[in-house]
XYZ file of C-alpha atoms in Angstrom:
675
model
C 14.834 -0.584 12.825
C 13.792 2.693 10.919
C 13.025 5.635 13.018
C 9.777 5.728 13.294
C 7.816 2.946 14.895
C 4.147 2.947 13.755
C 2.492 -0.050 15.971
C -0.429 -1.301 16.302
C -1.267 -1.697 19.941
C -3.764 -3.923 20.322
C -5.907 -4.341 23.880
C -5.683 -7.083 26.386
C -1.782 -8.016 25.391
C 0.382 -7.757 27.789
C 0.199 -5.723 31.408
C -0.443 -1.825 30.698
C -0.175 1.216 33.405
C -2.110 3.919 33.181
C -0.576 7.322 31.149
C -2.359 10.647 33.275
C -1.400 14.539 32.872
C 1.276 14.338 35.368
C 2.826 11.697 33.902
C 5.534 13.778 32.274
C 7.435 14.013 35.729
C 7.701 9.899 35.601
C 10.544 10.427 32.157
C 13.254 10.816 34.037
C 15.630 8.635 33.306
C 17.513 6.377 35.862
C 20.242 7.737 33.508
C 20.960 11.267 33.189
C 20.375 11.617 29.625
C 16.683 13.307 30.204
C 16.870 15.728 33.281
C 17.832 18.298 30.235
C 15.655 17.257 27.583
C 12.992 17.010 29.955
C 13.172 20.987 30.329
C 12.507 21.801 27.429
C 8.750 19.905 27.491
C 6.830 22.264 28.883
C 3.837 20.539 27.254
C 4.478 16.560 27.662
C 0.699 15.148 26.156
C -2.274 16.870 23.666
C -4.704 15.297 22.953
C -7.136 15.515 19.731
C -4.342 15.606 17.946
C -5.700 14.896 14.263
C -2.623 13.369 11.862
C -3.184 13.892 8.056
C -2.203 11.855 5.540
C -0.823 13.643 2.472
C -1.929 10.850 -0.497
C -5.005 9.444 0.568
C -8.448 11.485 0.229
C -9.428 10.359 3.844
C -10.439 11.325 7.404
C -7.712 12.252 8.939
C -6.194 10.360 11.949
C -7.630 11.387 15.424
C -6.042 10.433 18.920
C -2.785 12.416 21.459
C 0.821 13.653 20.905
C 3.342 12.691 22.866
C 6.943 14.227 24.182
C 9.668 12.302 25.613
C 13.339 13.272 26.083
C 14.304 11.198 22.942
C 10.509 11.503 20.920
C 8.086 12.447 19.668
C 4.887 10.286 19.488
C 1.272 10.276 18.013
C -1.048 7.471 19.669
C -4.496 7.122 16.916
C -7.033 6.565 18.380
C -9.367 6.955 15.661
C -9.536 3.196 14.909
C -9.850 -0.277 16.715
C -6.405 -1.140 15.957
C -5.043 1.584 17.549
C -1.996 1.981 15.764
C 1.594 3.939 17.699
C 3.995 6.815 15.402
C 7.579 7.067 16.689
C 9.314 10.100 15.394
C 13.205 10.301 16.971
C 13.676 14.052 18.181
C 17.275 13.806 16.101
C 15.174 12.714 12.979
C 14.137 16.017 12.744
C 15.325 18.159 10.310
C 12.851 21.067 10.488
C 9.266 22.062 12.497
C 7.091 24.650 10.849
C 3.949 26.397 12.435
C 1.360 27.294 9.066
C -1.306 29.567 10.571
C -4.076 29.396 12.171
C -7.400 27.377 9.972
C -10.552 26.468 10.947
C -9.533 23.235 11.827
C -6.759 24.192 14.303
C -3.326 25.116 14.059
C -1.267 23.181 11.708
C 2.869 21.625 13.241
C 4.759 20.392 9.726
C 7.626 18.189 10.496
C 10.786 17.569 8.209
C 12.518 14.411 8.725
C 15.861 13.725 7.919
C 15.181 10.272 6.642
C 12.399 12.413 4.366
C 9.122 12.006 6.975
C 6.532 14.749 6.123
C 3.905 14.686 9.367
C 1.218 17.097 9.042
C -0.250 17.227 12.800
C -3.347 19.830 13.764
C -3.559 20.901 17.187
C -6.871 22.885 17.888
C -5.107 25.154 21.072
C -2.438 27.677 19.377
C -0.575 27.537 22.839
C -0.738 23.616 22.434
C 0.680 23.932 19.014
C 3.194 26.442 20.508
C 4.092 25.368 22.786
C 5.015 21.910 20.999
C 6.835 23.700 18.249
C 9.074 25.322 20.578
C 9.729 21.870 22.475
C 10.451 20.218 19.212
C 13.011 23.031 18.500
C 15.481 22.803 21.233
C 15.032 18.738 21.428
C 15.347 19.449 17.845
C 19.115 20.267 17.964
C 21.529 19.428 20.451
C 24.514 21.925 21.102
C 27.473 19.149 22.978
C 27.169 15.749 21.632
C 26.524 14.816 25.296
C 23.252 15.230 24.119
C 22.734 13.170 21.653
C 20.998 9.768 22.037
C 23.557 6.857 22.348
C 25.527 8.434 25.168
C 21.922 7.858 26.917
C 21.125 4.508 24.826
C 21.080 0.925 27.178
C 20.182 -2.162 25.619
C 20.783 -3.442 28.856
C 23.484 -6.041 27.663
C 26.980 -7.409 29.687
C 29.746 -4.565 29.424
C 32.208 -7.308 27.672
C 29.888 -7.572 25.138
C 30.130 -4.259 24.717
C 33.886 -4.431 24.042
C 33.096 -6.982 21.940
C 30.506 -5.160 19.208
C 32.750 -2.682 18.856
C 36.247 -4.782 17.823
C 33.580 -7.017 15.497
C 33.833 -5.380 12.417
C 37.606 -4.475 12.401
C 40.099 -2.731 9.826
C 42.875 -4.244 10.013
C 41.102 -7.922 9.146
C 40.032 -6.449 5.546
C 43.570 -5.199 4.797
C 45.008 -8.746 5.657
C 42.077 -10.673 3.376
C 43.964 -8.333 0.731
C 47.354 -9.563 1.197
C 48.493 -6.079 3.336
C 51.541 -5.864 4.258
C 52.488 -7.706 1.514
C 55.995 -7.181 -1.049
C 54.675 -3.319 -1.951
C 52.709 -1.808 1.023
C 52.972 -2.026 4.674
C 50.840 -0.705 7.498
C 52.806 2.822 8.872
C 52.655 3.731 12.900
C 53.624 7.186 11.328
C 50.242 8.730 12.679
C 49.808 6.818 16.012
C 50.071 9.911 17.353
C 48.192 12.114 14.916
C 51.273 13.460 13.743
C 50.210 13.424 10.186
C 46.453 13.818 10.154
C 44.292 14.405 12.491
C 41.876 13.010 10.289
C 42.615 9.806 9.857
C 43.161 6.999 11.216
C 45.953 5.647 13.360
C 46.818 2.819 11.521
C 47.811 3.756 7.145
C 48.858 1.548 4.864
C 51.238 3.086 2.422
C 53.926 1.987 -0.044
C 57.080 -0.203 1.192
C 59.288 2.261 -0.875
C 58.199 5.067 0.835
C 60.512 6.542 3.889
C 58.310 8.269 7.007
C 60.408 12.149 5.490
C 57.692 11.249 2.206
C 54.964 11.174 4.731
C 55.649 13.960 6.093
C 56.644 16.199 3.687
C 53.827 14.931 1.567
C 51.315 15.171 5.137
C 52.590 19.714 4.545
C 51.642 20.387 0.828
C 48.363 17.881 1.245
C 45.168 19.787 2.594
C 44.119 18.749 6.190
C 47.822 16.156 6.025
C 44.764 14.260 4.293
C 48.415 12.942 2.442
C 48.206 9.534 -0.305
C 46.879 6.419 1.546
C 45.724 2.802 0.151
C 42.228 2.320 -0.342
C 42.072 -0.666 -1.928
C 44.082 -3.817 -3.512
C 42.879 -5.385 -6.504
C 45.793 -8.872 -5.783
C 45.708 -10.226 -9.243
C 47.354 -8.079 -11.224
C 48.462 -5.517 -7.663
C 47.077 -2.369 -9.265
C 45.893 -0.039 -6.239
C 43.160 3.059 -5.836
C 44.450 5.805 -3.052
C 43.236 8.467 -1.861
C 43.688 11.816 -0.693
C 43.160 15.624 -0.454
C 43.576 18.242 -3.037
C 47.799 19.434 -3.132
C 48.641 22.881 -1.869
C 50.477 23.105 -4.736
C 48.478 26.743 -6.005
C 50.160 28.137 -9.705
C 53.802 26.756 -9.225
C 54.559 25.241 -5.813
C 55.259 21.512 -5.948
C 56.954 19.297 -2.916
C 59.509 17.146 -3.665
C 58.438 13.856 -0.739
C 54.943 14.762 -2.284
C 55.731 13.442 -6.168
C 58.246 10.583 -4.988
C 55.480 9.802 -2.264
C 53.353 9.358 -5.883
C 56.356 7.451 -7.389
C 56.661 5.532 -4.666
C 52.857 4.055 -5.628
C 52.806 3.829 -8.896
C 56.483 1.443 -8.674
C 54.330 -0.301 -5.925
C 52.143 -1.765 -9.535
C 54.834 -2.595 -11.552
C 52.696 -4.242 -14.502
C 51.257 -0.404 -15.157
C 54.187 1.699 -16.636
C 52.116 4.737 -15.959
C 49.046 5.766 -12.735
C 46.375 7.875 -12.888
C 45.185 10.727 -10.682
C 41.660 11.281 -10.738
C 40.157 14.216 -9.685
C 36.495 14.275 -9.092
C 36.124 18.104 -8.467
C 34.485 19.400 -11.823
C 37.866 21.127 -13.282
C 36.248 24.843 -12.832
C 36.427 24.645 -8.339
C 39.516 22.911 -8.965
C 41.053 25.661 -10.893
C 39.317 28.272 -8.812
C 40.546 26.570 -5.546
C 43.995 26.825 -7.602
C 43.588 30.555 -6.613
C 43.235 30.163 -2.774
C 46.766 28.703 -3.096
C 45.321 24.808 -3.226
C 43.921 23.425 -6.919
C 45.592 20.568 -8.461
C 48.515 17.879 -9.291
C 50.725 19.408 -12.290
C 52.229 17.025 -14.687
C 54.952 18.350 -14.429
C 56.251 17.753 -11.830
C 54.970 14.012 -11.579
C 56.984 11.758 -13.680
C 54.089 8.310 -15.658
C 51.259 10.255 -14.520
C 47.624 10.767 -15.833
C 45.708 12.747 -14.409
C 41.229 13.474 -14.643
C 38.944 15.339 -13.752
C 35.763 13.945 -13.242
C 33.430 16.550 -12.354
C 31.348 15.527 -9.037
C 29.386 18.932 -7.357
C 30.150 20.170 -4.273
C 28.232 19.463 -0.969
C 26.133 23.260 -1.473
C 24.967 22.416 -5.287
C 24.470 18.522 -3.925
C 22.540 19.827 -0.816
C 19.893 22.423 -3.234
C 19.761 19.409 -5.548
C 18.192 16.944 -2.786
C 15.902 20.490 -1.743
C 14.307 19.619 -5.268
C 14.084 16.317 -5.002
C 11.843 16.604 -1.822
C 10.005 19.355 -2.851
C 9.464 17.469 -6.437
C 8.254 14.203 -4.098
C 6.303 16.604 -1.304
C 4.111 17.813 -4.048
C 0.418 16.098 -3.576
C -1.195 14.994 -7.127
C 1.520 16.568 -9.165
C 0.803 15.341 -13.239
C 3.397 12.993 -14.997
C 4.704 16.263 -17.113
C 5.129 17.465 -13.221
C 6.739 15.495 -11.755
C 9.050 14.425 -14.506
C 9.906 17.868 -14.728
C 10.843 18.297 -11.676
C 12.997 15.288 -11.030
C 14.756 16.691 -14.690
C 14.817 20.536 -13.369
C 16.239 19.269 -9.451
C 19.108 17.643 -10.822
C 19.428 14.695 -8.390
C 19.713 11.853 -10.769
C 22.514 13.507 -12.538
C 24.472 14.059 -9.939
C 23.602 9.386 -8.876
C 25.149 9.524 -12.308
C 27.758 11.775 -12.189
C 29.079 9.359 -8.989
C 28.660 6.487 -10.319
C 30.025 7.567 -14.157
C 33.365 8.288 -11.146
C 33.518 4.471 -9.834
C 33.277 3.093 -13.127
C 36.252 4.315 -14.403
C 38.532 3.583 -10.945
C 37.217 -0.023 -11.671
C 38.211 -0.393 -14.931
C 41.487 1.415 -14.654
C 41.583 -1.304 -12.410
C 40.695 -4.128 -13.509
C 40.904 -3.715 -17.272
C 44.430 -1.290 -17.696
C 45.958 -2.484 -14.603
C 46.499 0.914 -14.305
C 46.475 2.022 -10.249
C 44.738 4.838 -9.733
C 45.374 8.111 -6.776
C 41.447 9.628 -6.212
C 41.280 12.958 -4.543
C 38.282 16.361 -4.252
C 39.127 19.026 -1.823
C 39.744 17.846 1.483
C 38.477 13.908 0.522
C 36.008 13.411 2.061
C 33.336 13.495 0.404
C 33.088 12.965 -3.014
C 36.320 10.478 -2.849
C 34.809 8.997 -0.084
C 31.343 8.049 -2.568
C 33.196 7.091 -5.916
C 36.077 4.348 -3.731
C 33.300 3.075 -2.378
C 31.598 2.509 -4.336
C 34.661 0.959 -7.676
C 35.284 -1.180 -4.256
C 31.675 -3.029 -4.268
C 32.371 -3.125 -8.830
C 35.324 -5.031 -8.661
C 35.017 -7.263 -5.468
C 31.744 -9.698 -4.683
C 33.126 -8.978 -0.744
C 32.090 -5.644 -0.839
C 28.588 -7.097 -1.549
C 27.614 -9.524 0.799
C 26.334 -8.045 4.794
C 29.197 -8.186 6.607
C 30.888 -6.798 3.561
C 29.059 -3.746 3.570
C 29.869 -2.685 6.488
C 33.016 -2.978 6.621
C 33.297 -1.101 3.116
C 31.822 1.398 4.794
C 33.757 1.517 8.242
C 37.208 1.383 5.915
C 36.287 4.519 3.658
C 33.687 6.707 5.608
C 33.572 6.513 9.628
C 37.602 5.326 9.461
C 38.186 8.487 6.977
C 37.127 10.873 8.564
C 33.613 11.468 6.400
C 32.104 14.097 9.093
C 28.871 12.210 9.140
C 27.851 14.938 12.059
C 28.981 17.945 10.706
C 26.911 16.736 7.384
C 24.083 14.994 9.287
C 23.596 18.143 11.401
C 23.293 15.781 14.624
C 24.751 19.284 16.464
C 23.432 23.085 16.449
C 25.537 24.607 13.816
C 26.096 25.914 10.434
C 23.127 24.095 7.909
C 25.972 25.306 5.887
C 27.913 22.082 6.465
C 25.537 19.556 5.600
C 25.350 17.747 2.824
C 23.401 14.179 1.768
C 26.922 13.107 0.652
C 26.204 9.453 2.265
C 22.899 9.438 1.262
C 24.025 9.579 -2.497
C 26.416 6.979 -1.261
C 24.114 4.337 -0.398
C 21.583 5.014 -3.291
C 24.843 4.300 -6.234
C 24.384 1.491 -3.990
C 20.979 0.479 -4.535
C 20.892 1.788 -8.437
C 23.798 -1.251 -8.839
C 20.986 -4.111 -6.864
C 18.380 -2.897 -8.876
C 20.776 -3.494 -12.413
C 21.722 -7.237 -10.893
C 19.025 -7.849 -8.481
C 21.023 -11.744 -7.773
C 24.651 -9.269 -7.033
C 24.384 -8.077 -3.631
C 24.060 -10.545 -0.427
C 21.530 -7.511 1.463
C 18.119 -5.977 0.530
C 17.218 -2.078 0.230
C 15.661 -3.140 3.733
C 19.586 -2.886 4.890
C 19.636 0.289 3.312
C 17.454 2.389 4.556
C 18.345 1.115 8.064
C 21.863 2.069 7.584
C 20.791 5.867 6.160
C 18.172 5.983 9.403
C 21.555 5.320 12.227
C 23.260 7.372 10.676
C 21.142 10.362 11.949
C 19.388 8.040 14.528
C 22.677 9.388 16.326
C 21.068 5.765 18.246
C 24.952 4.256 17.799
C 28.431 6.098 18.120
C 29.294 4.957 14.646
C 28.888 7.495 13.129
C 28.991 10.134 15.966
C 31.876 13.238 15.378
C 33.976 13.854 12.351
C 37.312 11.537 12.519
C 38.260 8.942 15.285
C 40.390 11.092 17.072
C 36.647 12.949 16.987
C 35.319 9.955 18.323
C 38.041 8.641 20.819
C 38.083 12.015 22.910
C 33.967 11.686 22.978
C 34.977 8.190 24.325
C 32.846 6.780 21.916
C 34.348 3.131 22.358
C 33.825 3.552 26.024
C 29.668 5.206 26.881
C 28.073 3.721 24.032
C 27.180 1.080 21.003
C 27.985 0.154 18.099
C 25.647 -0.573 15.684
C 27.180 -3.583 13.702
C 26.192 -6.085 15.849
C 22.885 -4.784 16.052
C 22.391 -5.098 12.488
C 23.748 -8.464 11.806
C 20.886 -9.856 14.815
C 18.776 -8.885 11.937
C 20.436 -10.554 9.543
C 17.677 -12.286 7.991
C 15.208 -9.425 7.959
C 17.890 -7.777 5.650
C 18.573 -11.302 3.018
C 18.314 -11.029 -0.089
C 15.990 -13.780 -1.643
C 17.839 -13.763 -5.043
C 21.592 -13.893 -4.409
C 23.531 -16.314 -5.816
C 26.556 -16.419 -4.073
C 29.793 -14.994 -3.281
C 31.822 -16.633 -5.817
C 28.928 -16.058 -8.423
C 30.718 -13.569 -10.400
C 33.115 -10.547 -9.200
C 33.550 -8.114 -10.276
C 29.930 -5.363 -12.019
C 29.866 -3.692 -15.193
C 27.020 -1.518 -14.391
C 25.092 0.749 -17.640
C 25.404 4.405 -16.892
C 23.188 5.855 -19.961
C 20.511 7.843 -18.527
C 18.191 5.758 -18.571
C 19.189 3.158 -16.400
C 18.685 5.640 -13.159
C 16.007 4.657 -11.815
C 13.665 6.890 -8.538
C 14.032 5.701 -5.072
C 10.874 6.166 -3.898
C 11.214 2.713 -1.779
C 13.249 5.766 -0.098
C 12.027 9.798 -0.832
C 8.995 8.579 -0.361
C 8.011 5.271 2.309
C 7.029 6.932 5.055
C 3.807 7.472 1.964
C 2.042 4.344 2.118
C -0.214 4.937 -1.052
C 2.463 5.181 -2.700
C 4.060 1.867 -2.788
C 3.133 -1.637 -4.624
C 0.231 -3.335 -2.862
C 2.450 -6.434 -2.306
C 6.007 -6.884 -2.320
C 8.021 -8.906 -3.987
C 10.597 -8.818 -1.180
C 8.619 -10.299 1.432
C 6.891 -12.546 -1.195
C 10.518 -13.645 -1.882
C 11.674 -13.560 2.132
C 8.412 -15.452 2.900
C 8.654 -17.932 0.055
C 12.900 -18.853 1.403
C 11.300 -19.409 5.376
C 8.634 -21.797 3.927
C 11.405 -23.612 2.064
C 14.391 -24.401 5.226
C 11.246 -24.400 7.295
C 10.182 -27.771 5.228
C 13.769 -29.338 4.510
C 14.293 -28.595 8.081
C 11.031 -31.227 8.621
C 11.937 -33.641 5.055
C 15.427 -34.114 7.343
C 14.113 -35.084 10.328
C 11.103 -37.584 8.158
C 14.375 -38.719 6.770
C 16.595 -39.539 9.632
C 12.985 -41.775 11.085
C 12.576 -43.892 7.533
C 15.412 -46.752 8.604
C 13.969 -46.739 11.612
C 10.469 -47.587 10.127
C 9.223 -50.778 8.475
C 9.596 -50.048 5.244
C 12.413 -49.536 2.205
C 15.992 -50.591 3.535
C 18.611 -48.017 4.203
C 20.009 -49.206 0.741
C 16.930 -48.712 -1.373
C 17.009 -45.079 0.728
C 20.408 -44.249 -0.188
C 19.959 -45.334 -4.017
C 16.680 -43.406 -4.215
C 18.174 -40.051 -2.494
C 21.325 -40.324 -4.881
C 18.882 -41.227 -8.186
C 16.890 -37.355 -6.681
C 20.164 -35.763 -5.802
C 21.107 -36.667 -9.744
C 17.756 -36.249 -10.819
C 17.726 -32.637 -9.123
C 21.573 -31.473 -11.329
C 20.295 -32.076 -13.878
C 17.562 -29.717 -14.164
C 17.708 -27.052 -15.302
C 18.311 -23.311 -13.091
C 15.861 -20.853 -13.224
C 18.444 -18.497 -12.830
C 20.969 -17.063 -14.518
C 25.106 -16.433 -12.787
C 24.506 -19.495 -10.359
C 28.117 -20.486 -8.842
C 28.117 -24.434 -10.928
C 27.271 -22.568 -13.411
C 31.049 -21.701 -14.339
C 34.486 -23.722 -14.007
C 37.518 -22.599 -12.926
C 37.055 -17.296 -13.586
C 34.111 -16.645 -12.196
C 32.756 -14.192 -15.533
C 32.200 -10.189 -15.268
C 27.732 -10.118 -14.787
C 27.266 -7.436 -17.031
C 24.408 -4.306 -16.739
C 21.414 -6.867 -18.345
C 21.961 -10.033 -16.067
C 24.404 -11.680 -19.119
C 27.076 -13.402 -18.871
C 29.692 -11.206 -21.659
C 29.057 -13.802 -24.916
C 26.567 -15.813 -23.835
C 22.293 -15.576 -24.801
C 20.344 -14.761 -22.950
C 19.237 -17.425 -20.620
C 16.247 -18.145 -18.261
C 16.715 -16.152 -16.036
C 8.535 -11.418 6.940
C 7.638 -8.191 7.952
C 10.570 -5.441 8.430
C 9.534 -3.276 11.118
C 8.977 0.622 11.707
C 11.044 1.366 15.177
C 14.726 2.383 16.015
C 14.160 0.307 18.856
C 13.017 -1.911 21.203
C 10.486 0.721 23.494
C 12.195 -1.330 26.754
C 15.676 0.050 25.675
C 14.071 2.945 25.704
C 15.169 4.643 28.570
C 12.314 4.959 31.248
C 11.706 9.048 30.562
C 11.114 8.391 26.523
C 8.317 6.252 27.687
C 5.288 8.113 29.542
C 4.608 5.901 32.106
C 6.053 1.992 29.966
C 5.655 1.668 26.679
C 2.788 1.768 23.931
C -0.517 2.734 23.940
C -4.116 1.072 24.263
C -6.655 2.271 26.104
C -8.684 1.685 29.971
C -12.135 2.838 30.452
C -11.077 6.528 27.720
C -7.676 7.220 29.350
C -4.382 6.167 27.222
C -2.044 3.653 27.998
C 1.834 2.030 27.797
C 2.923 -1.239 27.726
C 4.899 -2.722 29.269
C 5.840 -5.823 27.906
C 7.669 -6.528 24.060
C 4.640 -8.208 22.766
C 2.164 -4.890 23.143
C 3.566 -4.061 20.167
C 3.042 -5.215 16.558
C 3.916 -4.039 13.809
C 2.551 -2.532 10.432
């Protein structure tokens, strides 16, 4: 679900309990999480609060604002059908108290998932108390204060353990054919002796000795040695990842050189391998002056070196800020919007990441060459590029389960610093950067070019994006696997993957043509191929979206089709029992109908039955190389069911209604009608 719940609460649905002024004192969680949080809440309820709409010239909503241990809840009481807005404290990026106006004291809340909520509170004192409370609630100091440690979906302990085992990276390596004659899983890092930010199990060349591995770890930044990311079974080419070498201007390491040689020899079909540095060359040279840098090709045999030029986390953070300023402009002219979008440089950075992924995929598929990728520490740009290349090469990663495994394998297990990049805890703001957001956007850009190639839709990307910031599940907490073990994440929190799989029907892509319909993707990366993702950066601004959703319509049609097929099947089973056609006649009619269906032209391109043997690559324009162009439920907006929120989260129960003018909260799940 999305981080903020907007639900219409109609009177008379279920049992309700009255929310009284002293309700905050009754909101202490039985699970202990709310005690510390409630200390920061001095004013749990403020009435007559206005909520402004940035894009619609209509009268502001008027309602009541509540602060709970985990959420800010705004109940709109200005309409017959009442609406709730839930904002998770962990989603809040900034809170600004604006100068006092004639209508009250404005409070501007900007969220990490790009919601902007503009409240106007009648009294300055109330506004200040809400402001100070939110500053503390949105910036926890200790990991134990994060939502995941108190979130309890009321499931058996065994279910939690099973949930954590649902996505297993080892199974994906087995799917690739690992171990084999060239690659093996090493236990050299079982005690994190090689690298503290990698997982315990690493895949390295079979020819690599323990001495090579340990020697290379001393020569690579943070000990992040070259390890396997993806193995392309068809030609034995591999994508590997690591961090920059500590080479300076002249240093070298024999074990590291031997390890790279072993990677090259693990692909007998190619006489060379690429080493790709995803940084701009100037940045890499600056690191060389600090004793780091990049590989000296004179010391490594049979490598071809290439710089890609993806900017660092600080440039990306600044670029996103400029993009959001454009998005927040109330009534920009077309010229102002396009100029602002260009000046932000955001799509230019997305293109750079995409170009890098395309280069890797082409090197592996077309040249049959292995590739070693790194940036500085190998946990930001490296993760982006390796993930994207895997999606381009392997249709498995374009399925719901495959996409989850990809994120687990390339981001979570390999030590992307989610806690720092997402700003989960109070810390250095310079460590925050939208690295994972860019990966999700690159995936979305691919989905726009290849709408039939992905088994999931945009909602999955938005849901995952919400949860990297929500801290509701343990997957994205901490900075690496060792960190999560020390926090006892696997015993104290829940995994996000079972939660997402339960909602797989909501994430279905009705245009998906199946796993085997086509293999690698070859996207167009010319500038005109990239679009502004309104669904991400303006998704909470309802006035900006189309009045009708094609996705909702298609999902509705496919659901109706499935129901009709079930009815038809049931009727067919009853036919032999009726005084009508004999079973033999029914069989003949059925075969005739089936044959007719097979003969009819498919309205969509690239279905599995269109091909015999090896399916061809799908081009960006939706065509097959060498062929002419052919014919080609409503989502809930809330992170959790209110009953999954600790008792301290929602004053006196769950959702708001009115009895004799007094706000109440619903005690039944059916009380929430999402809109």
